[in-house]
Amino acid sequence: MKRNIVITGGAGFIGSHVVRLFVNKYPEYNIINLDKLTYAGNLANLKDVEDKPNYKFVKMDICDFDAFYQLMQDEKIDGIIHLAAESHVDRSIKDPFTFAKTNVMGTLALLQAAKLYWESLPDKYEGKRFYHISTDEVYGTLSMNHPEGVEPPFKTVASSEGHKAYGDNFFYETTKYDPHSPYSASKASSDHFVRAYHDTYGMPTIVTNCSNNYGPYQFPEKLIPLFINNIRNRKPLPVYGKGENVRDWLFVEDHARAIDIIFHEGQVAETYNIGGFNEWKNIDLIKVMIKTVDKILGNPEGHSLDLITYVTDRLGHDARYAIDSTKLQKELGWEPSLQFEEGIEKTVRWYLDNQEWMDNVTSGDYLKYYEDMYKTI
Ligand code: NAD
Ligand code: TYD
């Protein structure tokens, strides 16, 4: 069946993996990558699909209601997979307005344009879909009532060797929203607007909340690509606080596969959590990255441990994220494909092999931006 699908934020990290998957898997679809190309958008992420006949790039700001409404009509859009967002917590602490504008008002502009266009059609919302990609950070933070780690109740392929849980509680689809950072507050707000368009107007919406992603093409402001690049260049590794915060990591291609399954088979108005049961304390993860980079570069074991530099903690730094994705696994049969240690090795090799990509996105200005925010202690 032919479909006309807009993927917003397709030039970013996760979006580029979703665009690549859809363009390659669905030659009969018309895939439009809509992106403003902010500092985080990079068309070099999609070089391998840019000439495909079912792919088109449109440079547009999601806040531009008129332009998007026009695009909906011109391209007869029947599906929207919405990833465009300001995505970095540290930037949201410095500049919350941009996050409210893009993440909240931008999402609202897309919803309203979709509503006007779809309601003008004879079959209205039949066969349409508005799918919002969100984060587990909207649920707030979990306590660490097992700081040394315990045997977890769940495991998946993604779970690391000797996998531990650092609390006996998890984020479920029913967990009450309790965002703390300006980033997560803006994502929570946009999730609420998406659900409101279902509940009020009957729009067929879906929201998914995913844990931290890692893999190729991630902008090197996020922990994993930043640290791989710094280890390679013998630069300090700024660990916030004591490095005890816990994040739950999922390989980005597994997230993209989940998005494909949920877009096609997910129940309208439902929420699905996406994650691999793969909790890591930051400092332990950093040591794995150091070991992997040193091994690949032929350095002696422990060579780069001296780069670890403890710096002032992030304001309002959430202690622990850990997501329960049982519903998605049971109802739609998704499961992660890659075990974490394999995924990290694959990721490290990708960044080391793609130094040109890294050099293109790394700039002195970017480092200066943080100069006054984190001081070595
Ligand atoms: P990213 O920062 O790498 O990419 C965001 C993309 O959105 C960029 O291409 C950027 O140019 C584009 N964009 C930003 N503002 C725009 C605007 N006003 N109009 C049009 N395009 C705009 O982000 P990411 O890490 O790929 O995250 C994608 C989505 O997934 C976000 O909605 C994020 O909240 C969500 N998410 C991310 C993670 C993660 O670990 N990275 C986890 C769960 C959910
Ligand atoms: P990040 O990649 O920014 O993702 P998020 O804040 O959305 O979870 O950060 C992951 C974890 O790593 C988080 O606990 C903050 C920490 N961190 C550092 O310790 N140092 C850094 O330089 C960065 C970017 C993150």
Short mmCIF file of N, CA, C and O in Angstrom, two decimals, residues 211-285:
data_model
loop_
_atom_site.label_atom_id
_atom_site.label_comp_id
_atom_site.label_asym_id
_atom_site.label_seq_id
_atom_site.Cartn_x
_atom_site.Cartn_y
_atom_site.Cartn_z
N SER A 211 13.99 4.80 26.49
CA SER A 211 15.15 5.06 27.35
C SER A 211 16.29 5.69 26.53
O SER A 211 16.13 5.93 25.33
N ASN A 212 17.44 5.92 27.17
CA ASN A 212 18.58 6.55 26.48
C ASN A 212 19.05 5.71 25.29
O ASN A 212 19.30 4.51 25.46
N ASN A 213 19.21 6.35 24.16
CA ASN A 213 19.70 5.66 22.95
C ASN A 213 21.20 5.88 22.79
O ASN A 213 21.72 6.92 23.18
N TYR A 214 21.87 4.90 22.17
CA TYR A 214 23.27 5.08 21.79
C TYR A 214 23.48 4.43 20.43
O TYR A 214 22.70 3.58 20.00
N GLY A 215 24.55 4.85 19.74
CA GLY A 215 24.86 4.28 18.43
C GLY A 215 25.44 5.33 17.51
O GLY A 215 25.72 6.45 17.94
N PRO A 216 25.63 4.99 16.21
CA PRO A 216 26.21 5.92 15.25
C PRO A 216 25.37 7.18 15.05
O PRO A 216 24.15 7.14 15.24
N TYR A 217 26.00 8.26 14.63
CA TYR A 217 25.37 9.53 14.24
C TYR A 217 24.78 10.32 15.40
O TYR A 217 23.92 11.16 15.19
N GLN A 218 25.20 10.06 16.63
CA GLN A 218 24.69 10.86 17.75
C GLN A 218 25.57 12.09 17.92
O GLN A 218 26.81 11.99 17.89
N PHE A 219 24.97 13.23 18.12
CA PHE A 219 25.74 14.48 18.25
C PHE A 219 26.64 14.40 19.48
O PHE A 219 26.17 14.04 20.57
N PRO A 220 27.93 14.76 19.32
CA PRO A 220 28.88 14.54 20.43
C PRO A 220 28.79 15.57 21.54
O PRO A 220 29.80 16.09 22.01
N GLU A 221 27.55 15.85 21.98
CA GLU A 221 27.31 16.56 23.23
C GLU A 221 26.77 15.55 24.25
O GLU A 221 26.80 15.79 25.44
N LYS A 222 26.26 14.42 23.73
CA LYS A 222 25.70 13.38 24.60
C LYS A 222 26.84 12.50 25.11
O LYS A 222 27.89 12.37 24.46
N LEU A 223 26.61 11.88 26.25
CA LEU A 223 27.68 11.18 26.98
C LEU A 223 28.53 10.26 26.10
O LEU A 223 29.77 10.38 26.08
N ILE A 224 27.90 9.35 25.39
CA ILE A 224 28.69 8.28 24.74
C ILE A 224 29.57 8.80 23.59
O ILE A 224 30.79 8.61 23.63
N PRO A 225 29.04 9.53 22.60
CA PRO A 225 29.95 10.01 21.53
C PRO A 225 30.96 11.04 22.03
O PRO A 225 32.10 11.05 21.57
N LEU A 226 30.53 11.88 22.99
CA LEU A 226 31.47 12.88 23.53
C LEU A 226 32.67 12.19 24.17
O LEU A 226 33.83 12.55 23.92
N PHE A 227 32.39 11.17 24.97
CA PHE A 227 33.48 10.52 25.70
C PHE A 227 34.35 9.68 24.76
O PHE A 227 35.57 9.64 24.91
N ILE A 228 33.76 9.02 23.77
CA ILE A 228 34.58 8.24 22.82
C ILE A 228 35.56 9.19 22.13
O ILE A 228 36.76 8.92 22.01
N ASN A 229 35.04 10.34 21.70
CA ASN A 229 35.89 11.30 20.99
C ASN A 229 36.97 11.88 21.90
O ASN A 229 38.13 12.04 21.50
N ASN A 230 36.59 12.16 23.15
CA ASN A 230 37.58 12.71 24.09
C ASN A 230 38.66 11.68 24.43
O ASN A 230 39.84 12.03 24.55
N ILE A 231 38.26 10.42 24.58
CA ILE A 231 39.28 9.39 24.89
C ILE A 231 40.26 9.31 23.71
O ILE A 231 41.48 9.30 23.89
N ARG A 232 39.71 9.30 22.51
CA ARG A 232 40.57 9.22 21.32
C ARG A 232 41.56 10.38 21.28
O ARG A 232 42.72 10.23 20.90
N ASN A 233 41.09 11.57 21.68
CA ASN A 233 41.92 12.78 21.58
C ASN A 233 42.65 13.12 22.88
O ASN A 233 43.18 14.22 23.02
N ARG A 234 42.62 12.20 23.85
CA ARG A 234 43.29 12.40 25.15
C ARG A 234 42.82 13.70 25.81
O ARG A 234 43.61 14.48 26.35
N LYS A 235 41.49 13.91 25.78
CA LYS A 235 40.91 15.08 26.44
C LYS A 235 40.17 14.63 27.71
O LYS A 235 39.71 13.48 27.78
N PRO A 236 40.00 15.55 28.70
CA PRO A 236 39.32 15.16 29.94
C PRO A 236 37.90 14.65 29.70
O PRO A 236 37.22 15.11 28.79
N LEU A 237 37.48 13.72 30.56
CA LEU A 237 36.11 13.18 30.50
C LEU A 237 35.32 13.76 31.68
O LEU A 237 35.51 13.34 32.82
N PRO A 238 34.48 14.76 31.42
CA PRO A 238 33.79 15.45 32.53
C PRO A 238 32.63 14.63 33.11
O PRO A 238 31.54 14.59 32.56
N VAL A 239 32.89 13.97 34.24
CA VAL A 239 31.86 13.14 34.89
C VAL A 239 31.08 14.03 35.86
O VAL A 239 31.67 14.60 36.79
N TYR A 240 29.78 14.15 35.66
CA TYR A 240 28.97 15.01 36.53
C TYR A 240 28.81 14.34 37.90
O TYR A 240 28.44 13.16 37.98
N GLY A 241 29.04 15.14 38.96
CA GLY A 241 28.85 14.62 40.32
C GLY A 241 29.79 13.47 40.59
O GLY A 241 30.98 13.51 40.26
N LYS A 242 29.24 12.38 41.17
CA LYS A 242 30.08 11.23 41.51
C LYS A 242 30.02 10.15 40.43
O LYS A 242 30.57 9.06 40.61
N GLY A 243 29.26 10.40 39.38
CA GLY A 243 29.15 9.39 38.31
C GLY A 243 28.26 8.23 38.71
O GLY A 243 28.30 7.16 38.11
N GLU A 244 27.43 8.45 39.76
CA GLU A 244 26.61 7.35 40.29
C GLU A 244 25.23 7.29 39.63
O GLU A 244 24.46 6.36 39.90
N ASN A 245 24.89 8.29 38.82
CA ASN A 245 23.55 8.30 38.21
C ASN A 245 23.41 7.11 37.26
O ASN A 245 24.37 6.71 36.61
N VAL A 246 22.19 6.60 37.19
CA VAL A 246 21.93 5.39 36.40
C VAL A 246 21.06 5.74 35.18
O VAL A 246 20.06 6.44 35.31
N ARG A 247 21.48 5.24 34.03
CA ARG A 247 20.69 5.38 32.81
C ARG A 247 20.49 3.98 32.22
O ARG A 247 21.29 3.08 32.43
N ASP A 248 19.42 3.85 31.42
CA ASP A 248 19.03 2.56 30.84
C ASP A 248 19.25 2.70 29.33
O ASP A 248 18.60 3.52 28.69
N TRP A 249 20.20 1.93 28.76
CA TRP A 249 20.67 2.20 27.39
C TRP A 249 20.13 1.21 26.36
O TRP A 249 20.12 0.00 26.59
N LEU A 250 19.73 1.75 25.20
CA LEU A 250 19.21 0.92 24.10
C LEU A 250 19.89 1.32 22.80
O LEU A 250 20.03 2.52 22.49
N PHE A 251 20.28 0.31 22.00
CA PHE A 251 20.91 0.60 20.71
C PHE A 251 19.89 1.25 19.77
O PHE A 251 18.75 0.78 19.66
N VAL A 252 20.32 2.32 19.11
CA VAL A 252 19.38 3.15 18.34
C VAL A 252 18.64 2.38 17.26
O VAL A 252 17.45 2.64 16.99
N GLU A 253 19.28 1.38 16.63
CA GLU A 253 18.57 0.64 15.57
C GLU A 253 17.45 -0.21 16.15
O GLU A 253 16.45 -0.49 15.47
N ASP A 254 17.59 -0.62 17.41
CA ASP A 254 16.50 -1.34 18.06
C ASP A 254 15.32 -0.41 18.33
O ASP A 254 14.16 -0.81 18.25
N HIS A 255 15.63 0.86 18.65
CA HIS A 255 14.55 1.84 18.81
C HIS A 255 13.84 2.06 17.46
O HIS A 255 12.61 2.06 17.38
N ALA A 256 14.62 2.21 16.40
CA ALA A 256 14.03 2.44 15.07
C ALA A 256 13.12 1.27 14.68
O ALA A 256 12.02 1.47 14.15
N ARG A 257 13.54 0.04 14.99
CA ARG A 257 12.70 -1.13 14.67
C ARG A 257 11.41 -1.10 15.47
O ARG A 257 10.35 -1.46 14.98
N ALA A 258 11.51 -0.67 16.72
CA ALA A 258 10.29 -0.57 17.56
C ALA A 258 9.34 0.47 16.96
O ALA A 258 8.12 0.25 16.90
N ILE A 259 9.90 1.58 16.49
CA ILE A 259 9.06 2.65 15.90
C ILE A 259 8.33 2.11 14.66
O ILE A 259 7.14 2.38 14.47
N ASP A 260 9.03 1.33 13.85
CA ASP A 260 8.41 0.74 12.66
C ASP A 260 7.23 -0.17 13.07
O ASP A 260 6.11 -0.04 12.55
N ILE A 261 7.47 -1.04 14.04
CA ILE A 261 6.41 -1.97 14.47
C ILE A 261 5.23 -1.20 15.06
O ILE A 261 4.07 -1.48 14.74
N ILE A 262 5.52 -0.23 15.89
CA ILE A 262 4.44 0.50 16.58
C ILE A 262 3.67 1.37 15.59
O ILE A 262 2.44 1.47 15.66
N PHE A 263 4.37 2.00 14.66
CA PHE A 263 3.68 2.82 13.66
C PHE A 263 2.66 1.97 12.88
O PHE A 263 1.55 2.41 12.61
N HIS A 264 3.05 0.75 12.54
CA HIS A 264 2.17 -0.09 11.73
C HIS A 264 1.17 -0.90 12.53
O HIS A 264 0.08 -1.16 12.08
N GLU A 265 1.56 -1.34 13.74
CA GLU A 265 0.71 -2.30 14.46
C GLU A 265 0.24 -1.83 15.83
O GLU A 265 -0.56 -2.50 16.47
N GLY A 266 0.74 -0.69 16.28
CA GLY A 266 0.37 -0.21 17.62
C GLY A 266 -1.10 0.21 17.67
O GLY A 266 -1.68 0.60 16.66
N GLN A 267 -1.67 0.12 18.86
CA GLN A 267 -3.07 0.50 19.05
C GLN A 267 -3.18 2.01 19.22
O GLN A 267 -2.44 2.60 20.01
N VAL A 268 -4.12 2.60 18.49
CA VAL A 268 -4.35 4.04 18.61
C VAL A 268 -4.66 4.41 20.06
O VAL A 268 -5.32 3.64 20.77
N ALA A 269 -4.16 5.56 20.48
CA ALA A 269 -4.36 6.13 21.82
C ALA A 269 -3.57 5.40 22.90
O ALA A 269 -3.67 5.75 24.08
N GLU A 270 -2.76 4.42 22.49
CA GLU A 270 -1.96 3.71 23.49
C GLU A 270 -0.59 4.37 23.67
O GLU A 270 -0.13 5.12 22.81
N THR A 271 0.03 4.03 24.78
CA THR A 271 1.41 4.42 25.06
C THR A 271 2.22 3.14 25.18
O THR A 271 1.73 2.16 25.75
N TYR A 272 3.42 3.14 24.61
CA TYR A 272 4.32 1.99 24.78
C TYR A 272 5.66 2.49 25.29
O TYR A 272 6.22 3.45 24.75
N ASN A 273 6.17 1.83 26.32
CA ASN A 273 7.53 2.09 26.77
C ASN A 273 8.49 1.26 25.94
O ASN A 273 8.22 0.08 25.65
N ILE A 274 9.63 1.85 25.59
CA ILE A 274 10.64 1.13 24.80
C ILE A 274 11.97 1.15 25.57
O ILE A 274 12.47 2.22 25.90
N GLY A 275 12.49 -0.04 25.85
CA GLY A 275 13.77 -0.11 26.56
C GLY A 275 14.24 -1.54 26.62
O GLY A 275 13.46 -2.47 26.38
N GLY A 276 15.50 -1.73 26.95
CA GLY A 276 16.07 -3.08 26.88
C GLY A 276 16.43 -3.69 28.22
O GLY A 276 17.12 -4.70 28.27
N PHE A 277 15.99 -3.11 29.33
CA PHE A 277 16.40 -3.55 30.67
C PHE A 277 17.92 -3.59 30.73
O PHE A 277 18.53 -4.66 30.79
N ASN A 278 18.52 -2.45 30.67
CA ASN A 278 19.98 -2.38 30.58
C ASN A 278 20.49 -1.16 31.35
O ASN A 278 20.93 -0.18 30.78
N GLU A 279 20.41 -1.27 32.69
CA GLU A 279 20.80 -0.14 33.55
C GLU A 279 22.31 -0.10 33.75
O GLU A 279 22.93 -1.14 33.99
N TRP A 280 22.85 1.10 33.71
CA TRP A 280 24.28 1.29 33.97
C TRP A 280 24.52 2.53 34.81
O TRP A 280 23.95 3.59 34.52
N LYS A 281 25.38 2.42 35.82
CA LYS A 281 25.88 3.63 36.49
C LYS A 281 26.80 4.33 35.51
O LYS A 281 27.62 3.65 34.84
N ASN A 282 26.74 5.66 35.43
CA ASN A 282 27.57 6.37 34.45
C ASN A 282 29.04 5.98 34.56
O ASN A 282 29.69 5.71 33.55
N ILE A 283 29.56 5.92 35.78
CA ILE A 283 31.00 5.68 35.93
C ILE A 283 31.39 4.28 35.42
O ILE A 283 32.47 4.11 34.83
N ASP A 284 30.50 3.31 35.61
CA ASP A 284 30.80 1.96 35.11
C ASP A 284 30.78 1.93 33.58
O ASP A 284 31.62 1.30 32.94
N LEU A 285 29.80 2.63 33.02
CA LEU A 285 29.71 2.71 31.56
C LEU A 285 30.95 3.41 30.99
O LEU A 285 31.51 2.98 29.97
#
